[in-house]
Each structure stands twice: as structure tokens, then as C-alpha cells.
Tab-separated table of C-alpha atoms in Angstrom:
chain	number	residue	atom	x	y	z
L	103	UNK	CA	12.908	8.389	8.836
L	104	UNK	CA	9.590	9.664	8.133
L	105	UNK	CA	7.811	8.372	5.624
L	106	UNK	CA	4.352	9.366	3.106
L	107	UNK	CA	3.196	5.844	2.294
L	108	UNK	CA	-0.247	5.050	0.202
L	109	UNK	CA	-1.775	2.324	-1.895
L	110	UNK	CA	-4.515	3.301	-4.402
L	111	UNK	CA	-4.601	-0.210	-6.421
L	112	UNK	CA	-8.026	-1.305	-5.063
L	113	UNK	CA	-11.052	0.015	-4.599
L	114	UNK	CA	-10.693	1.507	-0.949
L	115	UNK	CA	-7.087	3.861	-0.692
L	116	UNK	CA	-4.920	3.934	2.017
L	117	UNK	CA	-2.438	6.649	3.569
L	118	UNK	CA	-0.437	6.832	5.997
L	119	UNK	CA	2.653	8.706	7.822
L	120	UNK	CA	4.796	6.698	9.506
L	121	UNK	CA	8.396	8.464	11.611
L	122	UNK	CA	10.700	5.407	12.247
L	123	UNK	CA	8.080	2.903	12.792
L	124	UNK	CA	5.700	4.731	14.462
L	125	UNK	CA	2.102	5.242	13.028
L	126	UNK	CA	1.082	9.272	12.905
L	127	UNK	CA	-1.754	8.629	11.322
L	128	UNK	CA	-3.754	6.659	8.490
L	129	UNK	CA	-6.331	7.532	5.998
L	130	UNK	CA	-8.618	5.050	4.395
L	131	UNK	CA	-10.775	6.667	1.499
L	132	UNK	CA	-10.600	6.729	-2.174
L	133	UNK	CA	-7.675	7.099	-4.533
L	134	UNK	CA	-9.465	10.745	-5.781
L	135	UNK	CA	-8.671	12.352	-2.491
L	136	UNK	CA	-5.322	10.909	-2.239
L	137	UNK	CA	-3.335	14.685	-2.109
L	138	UNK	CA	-6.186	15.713	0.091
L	139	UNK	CA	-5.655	12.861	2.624
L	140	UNK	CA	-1.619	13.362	2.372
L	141	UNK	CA	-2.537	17.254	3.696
L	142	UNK	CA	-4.700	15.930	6.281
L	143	UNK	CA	-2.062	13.641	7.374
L	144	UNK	CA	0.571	15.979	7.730
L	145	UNK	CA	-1.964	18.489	9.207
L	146	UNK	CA	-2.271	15.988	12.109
L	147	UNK	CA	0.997	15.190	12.682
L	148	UNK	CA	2.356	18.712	12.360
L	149	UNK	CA	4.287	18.135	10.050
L	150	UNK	CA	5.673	19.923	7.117
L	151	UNK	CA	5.732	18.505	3.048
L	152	UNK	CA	9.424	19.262	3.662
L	153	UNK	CA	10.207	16.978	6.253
L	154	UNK	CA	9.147	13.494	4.482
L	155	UNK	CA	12.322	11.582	3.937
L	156	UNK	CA	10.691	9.020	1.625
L	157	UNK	CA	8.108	7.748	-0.094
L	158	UNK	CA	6.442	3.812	0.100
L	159	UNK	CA	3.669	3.722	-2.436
L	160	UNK	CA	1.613	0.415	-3.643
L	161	UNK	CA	2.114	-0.889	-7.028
L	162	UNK	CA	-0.781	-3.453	-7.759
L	163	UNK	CA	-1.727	-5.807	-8.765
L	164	UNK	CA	-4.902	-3.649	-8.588
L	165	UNK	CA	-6.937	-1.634	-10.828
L	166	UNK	CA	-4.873	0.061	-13.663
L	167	UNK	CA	-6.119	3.582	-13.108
L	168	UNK	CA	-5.961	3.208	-9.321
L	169	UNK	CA	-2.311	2.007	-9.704
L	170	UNK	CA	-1.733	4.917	-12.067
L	171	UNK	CA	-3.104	7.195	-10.033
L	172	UNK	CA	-0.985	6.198	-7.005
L	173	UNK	CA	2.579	6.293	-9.225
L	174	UNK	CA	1.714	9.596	-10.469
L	175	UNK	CA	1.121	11.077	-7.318
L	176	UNK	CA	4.456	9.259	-5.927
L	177	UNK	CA	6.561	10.839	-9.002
L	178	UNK	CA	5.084	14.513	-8.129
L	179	UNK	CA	5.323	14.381	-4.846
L	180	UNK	CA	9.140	12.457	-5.306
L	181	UNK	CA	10.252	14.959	-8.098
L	182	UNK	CA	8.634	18.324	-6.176
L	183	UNK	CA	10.150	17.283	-2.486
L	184	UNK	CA	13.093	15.425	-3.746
L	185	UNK	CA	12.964	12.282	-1.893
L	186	UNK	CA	13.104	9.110	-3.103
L	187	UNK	CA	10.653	6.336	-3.102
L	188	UNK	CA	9.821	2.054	-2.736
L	189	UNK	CA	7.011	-0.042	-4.824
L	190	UNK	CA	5.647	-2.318	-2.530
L	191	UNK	CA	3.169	-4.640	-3.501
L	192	UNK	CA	-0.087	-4.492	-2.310
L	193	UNK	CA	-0.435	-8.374	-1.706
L	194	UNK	CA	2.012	-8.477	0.257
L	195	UNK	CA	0.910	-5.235	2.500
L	196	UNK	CA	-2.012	-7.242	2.601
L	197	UNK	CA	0.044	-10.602	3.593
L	198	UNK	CA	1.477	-8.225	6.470
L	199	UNK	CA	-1.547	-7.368	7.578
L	200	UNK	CA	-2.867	-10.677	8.143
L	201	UNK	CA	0.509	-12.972	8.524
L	202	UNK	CA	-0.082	-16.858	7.297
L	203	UNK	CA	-2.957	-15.631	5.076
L	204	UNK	CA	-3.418	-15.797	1.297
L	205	UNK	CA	-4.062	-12.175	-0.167
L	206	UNK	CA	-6.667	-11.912	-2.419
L	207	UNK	CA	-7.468	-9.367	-4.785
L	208	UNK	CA	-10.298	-8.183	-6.757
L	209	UNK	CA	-8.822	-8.481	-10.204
L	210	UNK	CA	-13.078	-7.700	-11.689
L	211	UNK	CA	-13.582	-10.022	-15.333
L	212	UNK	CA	-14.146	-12.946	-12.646
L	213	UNK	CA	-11.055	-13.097	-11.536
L	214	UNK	CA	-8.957	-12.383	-8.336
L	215	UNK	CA	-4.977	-11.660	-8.021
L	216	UNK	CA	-2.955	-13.950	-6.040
L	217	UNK	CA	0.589	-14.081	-5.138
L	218	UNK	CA	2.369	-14.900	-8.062
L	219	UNK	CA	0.912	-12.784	-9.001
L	220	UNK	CA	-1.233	-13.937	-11.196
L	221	UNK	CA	-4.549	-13.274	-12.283
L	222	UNK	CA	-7.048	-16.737	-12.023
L	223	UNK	CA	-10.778	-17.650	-11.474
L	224	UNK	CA	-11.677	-17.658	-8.200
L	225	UNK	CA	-12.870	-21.093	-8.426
L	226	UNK	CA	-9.299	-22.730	-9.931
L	227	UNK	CA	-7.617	-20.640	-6.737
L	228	UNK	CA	-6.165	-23.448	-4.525
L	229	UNK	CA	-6.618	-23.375	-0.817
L	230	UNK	CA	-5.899	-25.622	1.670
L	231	UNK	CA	-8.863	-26.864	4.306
L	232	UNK	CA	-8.955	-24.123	6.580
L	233	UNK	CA	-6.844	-21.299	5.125
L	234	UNK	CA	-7.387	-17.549	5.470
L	235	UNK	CA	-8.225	-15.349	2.652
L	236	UNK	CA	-8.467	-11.851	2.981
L	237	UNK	CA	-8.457	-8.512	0.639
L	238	UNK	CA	-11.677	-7.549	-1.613
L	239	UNK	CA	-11.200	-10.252	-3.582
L	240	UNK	CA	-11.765	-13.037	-0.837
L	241	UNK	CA	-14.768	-10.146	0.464
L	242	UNK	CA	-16.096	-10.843	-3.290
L	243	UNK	CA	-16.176	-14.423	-3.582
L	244	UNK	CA	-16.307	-15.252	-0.120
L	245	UNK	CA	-19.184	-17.845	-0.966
L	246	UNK	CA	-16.955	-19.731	-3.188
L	247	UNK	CA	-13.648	-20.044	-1.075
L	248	UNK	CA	-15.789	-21.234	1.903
L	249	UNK	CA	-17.307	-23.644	-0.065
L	250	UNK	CA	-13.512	-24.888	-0.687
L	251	UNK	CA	-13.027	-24.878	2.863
L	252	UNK	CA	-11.340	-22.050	3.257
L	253	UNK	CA	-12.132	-18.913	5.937
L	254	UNK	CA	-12.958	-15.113	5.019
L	255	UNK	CA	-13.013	-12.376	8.009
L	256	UNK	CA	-16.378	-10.433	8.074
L	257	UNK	CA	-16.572	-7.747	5.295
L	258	UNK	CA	-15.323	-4.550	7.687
L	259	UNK	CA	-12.478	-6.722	8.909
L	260	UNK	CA	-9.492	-4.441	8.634
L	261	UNK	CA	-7.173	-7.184	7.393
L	262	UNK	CA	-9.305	-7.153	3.974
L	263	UNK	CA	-7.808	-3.074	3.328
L	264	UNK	CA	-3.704	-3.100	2.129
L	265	UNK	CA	-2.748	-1.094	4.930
L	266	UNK	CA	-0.367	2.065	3.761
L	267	UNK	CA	1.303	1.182	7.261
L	268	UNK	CA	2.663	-1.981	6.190
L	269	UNK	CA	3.610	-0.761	2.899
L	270	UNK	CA	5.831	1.511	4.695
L	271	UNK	CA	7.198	-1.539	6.917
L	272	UNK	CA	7.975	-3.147	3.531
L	273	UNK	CA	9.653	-0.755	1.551
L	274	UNK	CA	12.991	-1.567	0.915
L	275	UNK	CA	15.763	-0.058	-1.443
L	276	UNK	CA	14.353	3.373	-1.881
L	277	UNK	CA	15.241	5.539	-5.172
L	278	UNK	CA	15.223	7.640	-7.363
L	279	UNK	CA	10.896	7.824	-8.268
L	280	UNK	CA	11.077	7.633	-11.543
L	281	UNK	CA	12.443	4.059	-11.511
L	282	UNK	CA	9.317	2.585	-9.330
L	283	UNK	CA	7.296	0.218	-11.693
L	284	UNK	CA	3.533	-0.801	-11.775
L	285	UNK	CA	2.871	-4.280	-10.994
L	286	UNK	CA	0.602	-5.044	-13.909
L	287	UNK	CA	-0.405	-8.752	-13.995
L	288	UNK	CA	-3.005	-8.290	-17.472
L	289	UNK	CA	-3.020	-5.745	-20.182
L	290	UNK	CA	-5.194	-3.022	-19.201
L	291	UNK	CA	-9.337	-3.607	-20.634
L	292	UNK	CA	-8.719	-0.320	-22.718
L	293	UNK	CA	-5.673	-2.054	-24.649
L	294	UNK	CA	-7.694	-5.532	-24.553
L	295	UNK	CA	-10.862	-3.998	-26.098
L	296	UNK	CA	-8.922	-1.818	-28.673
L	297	UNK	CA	-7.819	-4.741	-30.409
């Protein structure tokens, strides 16, 4: 099965094409030039829009735009190629990335998504002596979870990115695209401020 998977929930997007398992390639960029990287993926693998079989695409926690974004390139991509489609969620593509580690992500406000999810200080977030964090969020407030004891890769460590690879690992009960769902942990800051 060949697969078009991407995560655009943080800061730094992933892509990736993946044909039963096998990695054809993987983009890491920004969730702007999402479309552009899919084309440059299936450049590379010579492959044609027509022959993706499904879609795997991230669904936060994460920024709300970037988690937008990502969902409503799935659904045009889904609806125009007719293939269906998996959330996965980007902590745990980041979980698979670095097994036995806590995912971390930068939830901005001072705060940091964690399985759960849920949305907390970084500060109240607790880690055993020793543990791993990883993801932009651990990259952020690296000085406080080491002062709990805890470990952080260096910065360009690739187990900090949610890997569109893994996401395509993960996916599970594919459908129809419409039905995939955000992962939203807060109310968006527009809604919040509106108020």
C-alpha cells in the first residue's frame, strides 16, 4: 500500500511516501510548502498522484493553523484522488520515533502538550530521574526538565521532528477523509481573545 503521510502541527513539517513499509522518501520543511513537498516526493519516487492508496496525516496537538493546514490538504488531496485517510497523533509519531520517551510539544502561552494530551506548564510536567524528553517542546524548555532530572537530545536530534514515517506506521482504520478530526487540546487564541 502506498501511502502520502505528513504532519504540519508544529513548527517544522514533515512528509513522507512510504510503499508497504518502505521509506521513498521524506521531506522536512514548513507546513506552507506542504503540496510542493508532496510533488517533490512523488517526483522522486516516480510515482504518480494516482497511485497513493491512502493517506496518514498528523492531527495535533500542535498549532491550530498548522493542524488546519495539514487536514485541509488531507481532505483535497482525499476528496480529488479518492482515497481514504488516518489521524495519527503527532505525540505519538513522536513516541515512535524515540520508543520509552515522553513526547513533548511546544504548546507556546508557557506551556507544552503531553500525552494525555493535555496542555500544562512545563514546570508542573512530571518526569521521572532520568527520563527522555524529546519534540520542540522538551528543545524549548530543555533547561527546566534537566533541572528535574530529566534528559533532552541536542537541538538537531532527529527524534525532536514527528516523523511523517511513523505517522504512516501508525495509521490505523483508514476512511472516508472527511471523518478525520483535529486533536485540539485548548480553544484556539483567536476564540480565547474574542471573548
Amino acid at each position: 500500500m502506498l501511502i502520502l503521510a505528513f504532519d504540519t502541527a508544529t513548527e517544522r513539517a514533515t512528509s513522507a511516501l512510504v510503499d508497504d513499509g518502505e521509506v521513498l522518501g521524506e521531506r522536512v520543511s514548513r507546513a506552507s510548502t506542504l503540496l510542493a513537498d508532496v510533488d517533490a516526493l512523488l517526483r522522486q519516487a516516480g510515482a504518480h498522484p494516482r497511485e497513493i492508496d491512502a493517506l496518514a496525516v498528523g492531527t495535533g496537538p500542535g498549532s491550530f493553523t498548522g493542524i488546519r493546514i495539514g487536514l485541509a490538504a488531507a481532505r483535497g488531496l482525499g476528496l480529488a484522488l479518492g482515497v481514504t485517510a488516518a489521524g495519527v497523533s503527532t505525540l505519538d509519531a513522536l513516541a515512535a520515533g524515540a520508543p520509552g520517551a515522553t513526547p513533548v510539544i511546544d504548546a507556546k502561552r508557557r506551556e507544552v502538550f503531553v500525552p494525555g494530551p493535555h496542555a500544562v506548564a512545563p514546570a508542573e510536567l512530571q518526569l521521572e530521574l532520568g527520563a527522555l524528553c524529546v519534540g520542540d517542546g522538551a528543545v524549548r524548555y530543555r533547561h527546566l526538565f534537566e533541572q528535574a532530572g530529566a534528559e533532552v537530545p541536542p537541538d538537531d536530534d532527529e527524534r525532536h521532528l514527528p516523523r511523517a514515517r511513523f505517522h504512516a506506521e501508525l495509521a490505523r482504520g483508514f476512511g472516508p477523509v472527511e471523518l478525520v478530526e483535529p486533536l485540539y487540546v485548548r480553544i484556539p487564541d483567536a476564540v480565547e481573545t474574542a471573548q
